[in-house]
mmCIF file of C-alpha atoms and ligand atoms in Angstrom:
data_model
loop_
_atom_site.group_PDB
_atom_site.id
_atom_site.type_symbol
_atom_site.label_atom_id
_atom_site.label_comp_id
_atom_site.label_asym_id
_atom_site.label_seq_id
_atom_site.Cartn_x
_atom_site.Cartn_y
_atom_site.Cartn_z
ATOM 1 C CA UNK A 1 -63.752 56.630 66.298
ATOM 2 C CA UNK A 2 -60.116 56.213 65.641
ATOM 3 C CA UNK A 3 -58.477 52.769 65.531
ATOM 4 C CA UNK A 4 -55.273 53.013 67.650
ATOM 5 C CA UNK A 5 -52.614 50.357 67.460
ATOM 6 C CA UNK A 6 -50.260 51.926 69.998
ATOM 7 C CA UNK A 7 -49.371 54.772 72.218
ATOM 8 C CA UNK A 8 -45.885 56.124 73.111
ATOM 9 C CA UNK A 9 -46.434 58.243 76.275
ATOM 10 C CA UNK A 10 -43.383 60.541 75.761
ATOM 11 C CA UNK A 11 -41.177 61.167 72.773
ATOM 12 C CA UNK A 12 -38.523 63.742 72.132
ATOM 13 C CA UNK A 13 -37.836 62.753 68.656
ATOM 14 C CA UNK A 14 -41.128 62.232 66.749
ATOM 15 C CA UNK A 15 -41.766 66.073 66.834
ATOM 16 C CA UNK A 16 -38.400 67.746 66.982
ATOM 17 C CA UNK A 17 -38.275 70.266 69.719
ATOM 18 C CA UNK A 18 -41.419 69.231 71.462
ATOM 19 C CA UNK A 19 -42.223 66.809 74.289
ATOM 20 C CA UNK A 20 -45.091 64.717 72.781
ATOM 21 C CA UNK A 21 -47.012 61.590 73.098
ATOM 22 C CA UNK A 22 -47.451 59.573 69.903
ATOM 23 C CA UNK A 23 -50.752 57.911 68.920
ATOM 24 C CA UNK A 24 -50.119 55.305 66.317
ATOM 25 C CA UNK A 25 -53.103 54.925 63.970
ATOM 26 C CA UNK A 26 -53.914 51.515 62.724
ATOM 27 C CA UNK A 27 -53.998 50.653 58.849
ATOM 28 C CA UNK A 28 -51.982 51.435 55.819
ATOM 29 C CA UNK A 29 -52.500 50.589 52.232
ATOM 30 C CA UNK A 30 -48.753 50.641 51.238
ATOM 31 C CA UNK A 31 -46.173 47.913 51.880
ATOM 32 C CA UNK A 32 -42.918 49.851 52.257
ATOM 33 C CA UNK A 33 -40.009 47.426 52.333
ATOM 34 C CA UNK A 34 -38.436 49.157 55.218
ATOM 35 C CA UNK A 35 -41.733 49.514 57.271
ATOM 36 C CA UNK A 36 -40.710 49.291 60.959
ATOM 37 C CA UNK A 37 -44.377 49.142 62.146
ATOM 38 C CA UNK A 38 -45.748 46.228 60.157
ATOM 39 C CA UNK A 39 -48.157 45.347 63.015
ATOM 40 C CA UNK A 40 -49.991 48.603 62.132
ATOM 41 C CA UNK A 41 -50.528 47.887 58.432
ATOM 42 C CA UNK A 42 -53.656 45.652 58.761
ATOM 43 C CA UNK A 43 -56.866 47.797 59.058
ATOM 44 C CA UNK A 44 -57.677 46.121 62.367
ATOM 45 C CA UNK A 45 -55.106 45.617 65.047
ATOM 46 C CA UNK A 46 -54.957 42.716 67.518
ATOM 47 C CA UNK A 47 -54.354 45.021 70.651
ATOM 48 C CA UNK A 48 -56.297 48.298 69.771
ATOM 49 C CA UNK A 49 -56.442 50.892 72.374
ATOM 50 C CA UNK A 50 -59.914 52.540 72.890
ATOM 51 C CA UNK A 51 -59.820 56.248 72.074
ATOM 52 C CA UNK A 52 -61.371 56.954 75.478
ATOM 53 C CA UNK A 53 -58.227 55.400 77.101
ATOM 54 C CA UNK A 54 -56.029 57.646 75.044
ATOM 55 C CA UNK A 55 -57.964 60.740 76.228
ATOM 56 C CA UNK A 56 -57.896 59.580 79.785
ATOM 57 C CA UNK A 57 -54.140 59.308 79.533
ATOM 58 C CA UNK A 58 -53.817 62.701 77.990
ATOM 59 C CA UNK A 59 -55.948 64.267 80.737
ATOM 60 C CA UNK A 60 -53.257 62.983 83.183
ATOM 61 C CA UNK A 61 -50.512 64.580 80.961
ATOM 62 C CA UNK A 62 -52.023 68.183 80.867
ATOM 63 C CA UNK A 63 -49.280 70.669 81.520
ATOM 64 C CA UNK A 64 -46.626 67.938 81.150
ATOM 65 C CA UNK A 65 -46.477 67.482 77.307
ATOM 66 C CA UNK A 66 -46.416 69.962 74.570
ATOM 67 C CA UNK A 67 -48.284 68.162 72.007
ATOM 68 C CA UNK A 68 -49.641 64.811 70.388
ATOM 69 C CA UNK A 69 -48.449 63.300 67.161
ATOM 70 C CA UNK A 70 -50.721 61.209 65.179
ATOM 71 C CA UNK A 71 -48.708 58.615 63.419
ATOM 72 C CA UNK A 72 -49.101 55.226 62.056
ATOM 73 C CA UNK A 73 -49.876 53.422 59.925
ATOM 74 C CA UNK A 74 -51.438 56.260 57.886
ATOM 75 C CA UNK A 75 -53.672 58.425 60.212
ATOM 76 C CA UNK A 76 -55.410 60.050 57.236
ATOM 77 C CA UNK A 77 -57.068 56.802 56.324
ATOM 78 C CA UNK A 78 -59.405 57.108 59.147
ATOM 79 C CA UNK A 79 -62.577 59.268 59.000
ATOM 80 C CA UNK A 80 -62.415 59.833 62.802
ATOM 81 C CA UNK A 81 -59.062 61.608 62.677
ATOM 82 C CA UNK A 82 -60.387 65.238 62.536
ATOM 83 C CA UNK A 83 -62.599 64.726 65.439
ATOM 84 C CA UNK A 84 -59.844 63.078 67.508
ATOM 85 C CA UNK A 85 -57.663 65.984 66.812
ATOM 86 C CA UNK A 86 -60.246 68.380 67.908
ATOM 87 C CA UNK A 87 -60.663 66.236 71.149
ATOM 88 C CA UNK A 88 -56.808 66.680 71.731
ATOM 89 C CA UNK A 89 -56.764 70.313 70.996
ATOM 90 C CA UNK A 90 -59.567 70.908 73.479
ATOM 91 C CA UNK A 91 -57.240 69.579 76.192
ATOM 92 C CA UNK A 92 -54.663 72.121 75.373
ATOM 93 C CA UNK A 93 -52.232 70.085 73.280
ATOM 94 C CA UNK A 94 -50.581 71.175 70.048
ATOM 95 C CA UNK A 95 -51.192 68.661 67.120
ATOM 96 C CA UNK A 96 -48.581 67.047 64.988
ATOM 97 C CA UNK A 97 -49.134 64.574 62.035
ATOM 98 C CA UNK A 98 -46.846 61.933 60.492
ATOM 99 C CA UNK A 99 -48.185 61.031 57.003
ATOM 100 C CA UNK A 100 -47.180 59.636 53.654
ATOM 101 C CA UNK A 101 -49.589 62.107 52.043
ATOM 102 C CA UNK A 102 -51.258 59.282 50.183
ATOM 103 C CA UNK A 103 -54.838 60.574 50.492
ATOM 104 C CA UNK A 104 -54.494 64.231 49.490
ATOM 105 C CA UNK A 105 -58.208 65.103 50.215
ATOM 106 C CA UNK A 106 -58.234 63.699 53.642
ATOM 107 C CA UNK A 107 -54.959 65.437 54.270
ATOM 108 C CA UNK A 108 -56.071 68.823 53.176
ATOM 109 C CA UNK A 109 -59.106 68.408 55.539
ATOM 110 C CA UNK A 110 -57.041 68.004 58.644
ATOM 111 C CA UNK A 111 -54.159 70.433 57.790
ATOM 112 C CA UNK A 112 -56.074 73.405 59.232
ATOM 113 C CA UNK A 113 -56.239 71.450 62.481
ATOM 114 C CA UNK A 114 -52.545 70.819 63.047
ATOM 115 C CA UNK A 115 -49.407 72.810 64.016
ATOM 116 C CA UNK A 116 -46.762 70.552 62.401
ATOM 117 C CA UNK A 117 -46.575 67.873 59.739
ATOM 118 C CA UNK A 118 -43.726 65.409 59.168
ATOM 119 C CA UNK A 119 -44.321 63.900 55.648
ATOM 120 C CA UNK A 120 -42.312 60.983 54.301
ATOM 121 C CA UNK A 121 -41.329 61.458 50.759
ATOM 122 C CA UNK A 122 -39.958 58.045 49.912
ATOM 123 C CA UNK A 123 -38.335 58.367 46.561
ATOM 124 C CA UNK A 124 -38.345 60.416 43.338
ATOM 125 C CA UNK A 125 -42.120 60.301 42.518
ATOM 126 C CA UNK A 126 -41.707 58.300 39.428
ATOM 127 C CA UNK A 127 -39.827 55.634 41.360
ATOM 128 C CA UNK A 128 -42.142 55.266 44.438
ATOM 129 C CA UNK A 129 -43.331 51.710 43.811
ATOM 130 C CA UNK A 130 -39.819 50.428 44.167
ATOM 131 C CA UNK A 131 -40.122 51.345 47.840
ATOM 132 C CA UNK A 132 -44.042 51.171 48.626
ATOM 133 C CA UNK A 133 -44.820 48.077 46.382
ATOM 134 C CA UNK A 134 -47.904 50.181 45.469
ATOM 135 C CA UNK A 135 -48.873 51.262 42.002
ATOM 136 C CA UNK A 136 -49.745 55.001 41.702
ATOM 137 C CA UNK A 137 -48.140 55.711 45.042
ATOM 138 C CA UNK A 138 -45.822 58.434 43.621
ATOM 139 C CA UNK A 139 -48.664 60.274 42.071
ATOM 140 C CA UNK A 140 -50.673 60.120 45.354
ATOM 141 C CA UNK A 141 -47.663 61.291 47.501
ATOM 142 C CA UNK A 142 -47.013 64.209 45.041
ATOM 143 C CA UNK A 143 -50.567 65.364 45.421
ATOM 144 C CA UNK A 144 -50.211 65.052 49.340
ATOM 145 C CA UNK A 145 -47.046 67.155 49.274
ATOM 146 C CA UNK A 146 -48.816 69.874 47.198
ATOM 147 C CA UNK A 147 -51.353 70.114 49.898
ATOM 148 C CA UNK A 148 -48.683 70.395 52.625
ATOM 149 C CA UNK A 149 -46.896 73.099 50.803
ATOM 150 C CA UNK A 150 -49.976 75.029 49.874
ATOM 151 C CA UNK A 151 -51.286 74.975 53.491
ATOM 152 C CA UNK A 152 -48.424 76.831 54.943
ATOM 153 C CA UNK A 153 -48.305 74.492 57.968
ATOM 154 C CA UNK A 154 -44.806 74.055 59.393
ATOM 155 C CA UNK A 155 -43.455 71.028 57.831
ATOM 156 C CA UNK A 156 -40.555 68.593 57.819
ATOM 157 C CA UNK A 157 -40.120 66.419 54.638
ATOM 158 C CA UNK A 158 -38.059 63.375 55.248
ATOM 159 C CA UNK A 159 -36.625 60.589 53.066
ATOM 160 C CA UNK A 160 -35.524 57.171 54.703
ATOM 161 C CA UNK A 161 -32.326 56.188 52.938
ATOM 162 C CA UNK A 162 -31.419 52.578 52.152
ATOM 163 C CA UNK A 163 -28.606 52.062 49.546
ATOM 164 C CA UNK A 164 -30.542 49.292 47.849
ATOM 165 C CA UNK A 165 -33.715 51.615 47.296
ATOM 166 C CA UNK A 166 -32.058 54.955 46.792
ATOM 167 C CA UNK A 167 -28.508 55.711 45.512
ATOM 168 C CA UNK A 168 -26.767 59.083 45.761
ATOM 169 C CA UNK A 169 -28.100 60.163 42.256
ATOM 170 C CA UNK A 170 -31.688 59.511 43.410
ATOM 171 C CA UNK A 171 -31.138 61.533 46.600
ATOM 172 C CA UNK A 172 -29.670 64.483 44.782
ATOM 173 C CA UNK A 173 -32.506 64.426 42.126
ATOM 174 C CA UNK A 174 -35.083 64.210 44.777
ATOM 175 C CA UNK A 175 -33.643 66.951 46.992
ATOM 176 C CA UNK A 176 -33.333 69.325 43.960
ATOM 177 C CA UNK A 177 -36.950 68.582 42.924
ATOM 178 C CA UNK A 178 -38.257 69.094 46.496
ATOM 179 C CA UNK A 179 -36.424 72.417 46.815
ATOM 180 C CA UNK A 180 -37.579 73.600 43.512
ATOM 181 C CA UNK A 181 -41.274 72.812 44.639
ATOM 182 C CA UNK A 182 -40.855 74.912 47.886
ATOM 183 C CA UNK A 183 -39.842 72.496 50.632
ATOM 184 C CA UNK A 184 -38.106 74.418 53.237
ATOM 185 C CA UNK A 185 -36.987 71.896 55.775
ATOM 186 C CA UNK A 186 -35.668 68.463 54.603
ATOM 187 C CA UNK A 187 -34.104 65.413 56.460
ATOM 188 C CA UNK A 188 -32.362 62.442 55.295
ATOM 189 C CA UNK A 189 -32.898 59.641 57.809
ATOM 190 C CA UNK A 190 -30.905 56.413 57.814
ATOM 191 C CA UNK A 191 -32.733 53.097 57.447
ATOM 192 C CA UNK A 192 -33.242 51.289 60.707
ATOM 193 C CA UNK A 193 -33.578 47.512 60.737
ATOM 194 C CA UNK A 194 -35.661 47.421 64.009
ATOM 195 C CA UNK A 195 -39.037 46.085 63.110
ATOM 196 C CA UNK A 196 -38.265 45.763 59.460
ATOM 197 C CA UNK A 197 -39.339 42.259 58.132
ATOM 198 C CA UNK A 198 -37.532 42.401 54.747
ATOM 199 C CA UNK A 199 -34.463 40.213 55.550
ATOM 200 C CA UNK A 200 -32.694 41.271 52.375
ATOM 201 C CA UNK A 201 -32.825 44.971 53.303
ATOM 202 C CA UNK A 202 -31.698 44.241 56.818
ATOM 203 C CA UNK A 203 -28.760 42.221 55.572
ATOM 204 C CA UNK A 204 -27.619 44.824 53.173
ATOM 205 C CA UNK A 205 -28.305 47.185 55.944
ATOM 206 C CA UNK A 206 -26.943 50.509 56.777
ATOM 207 C CA UNK A 207 -25.072 52.706 54.221
ATOM 208 C CA UNK A 208 -21.287 52.054 54.289
ATOM 209 C CA UNK A 209 -20.486 55.793 54.592
ATOM 210 C CA UNK A 210 -22.191 58.660 56.280
ATOM 211 C CA UNK A 211 -25.051 60.278 54.654
ATOM 212 C CA UNK A 212 -23.331 63.637 55.187
ATOM 213 C CA UNK A 213 -21.372 62.803 52.117
ATOM 214 C CA UNK A 214 -24.569 63.277 50.091
ATOM 215 C CA UNK A 215 -26.054 66.063 52.180
ATOM 216 C CA UNK A 216 -23.011 68.344 52.054
ATOM 217 C CA UNK A 217 -23.908 69.355 48.332
ATOM 218 C CA UNK A 218 -27.659 69.790 49.008
ATOM 219 C CA UNK A 219 -27.985 71.494 52.353
ATOM 220 C CA UNK A 220 -27.814 74.904 50.820
ATOM 221 C CA UNK A 221 -31.116 74.253 48.925
ATOM 222 C CA UNK A 222 -33.078 74.377 52.019
ATOM 223 C CA UNK A 223 -33.683 76.709 54.930
ATOM 224 C CA UNK A 224 -33.203 73.700 57.273
ATOM 225 C CA UNK A 225 -31.508 70.499 56.306
ATOM 226 C CA UNK A 226 -30.260 67.651 58.598
ATOM 227 C CA UNK A 227 -29.272 64.103 58.541
ATOM 228 C CA UNK A 228 -30.437 61.586 61.074
ATOM 229 C CA UNK A 229 -28.033 58.678 61.352
HETATM 230 S S1 LIG B 1 -46.411 54.132 54.433
HETATM 231 FE FE1 LIG B 1 -45.524 53.991 56.615
HETATM 232 S S2 LIG B 1 -46.784 52.576 57.663
HETATM 233 FE FE2 LIG B 1 -47.261 52.414 55.524
HETATM 234 S S3 LIG B 1 -46.133 50.680 54.840
HETATM 235 FE FE3 LIG B 1 -44.927 52.503 54.462
HETATM 236 S S4 LIG B 1 -43.657 52.775 56.272
HETATM 237 FE FE4 LIG B 1 -45.170 51.360 56.856
#
């Protein structure tokens, strides 16, 4: 059974181009400094939503939503994810997944069940712990990315940009590396202070100039490239 820490009934942004509900899975082993869902990090949440309640909600939305995104936290931590996805598919919804790619085997097991994956690539892989505070996280994310690319599932790879964590040279290095590995769709998304508990990051805040200045030289590397301010 899936441990659910939250449910967004309707989102137009979590799966671009789709009307989707978002199911927030509880639990994450990483401690990203910019995490804006810190309540979802513990393995058990204080206000978990029973899976049956989620299914009851979705039955009332049949024909009104295109899909359901499993987000988190890290959804692939939970052994019940695949069965939950099958439940949702049986109701006629498409399936999306947000992941950090940190458990490659679990990710590979659910990729055949999904229509779209949004994977966070947080930094050049050797520099991951600067963001995640987790040793070995870059190697884990790299293995997850390989699974996504090998699966052929429609993907969006995105990197959250905070100037204290990634400078322009880091972004350019990362973008070139991802393009060389076969990433087709890449997004820079600006840091948001909402929910972030790292006071230093919030203070140094948003980048002083638009991200487009970096993206201009990199967009041609990808079939689709965009910047979310
Ligand atoms: S991987 Fe996601 S949920 Fe986990 S700490 Fe990082 S931003 Fe938060």
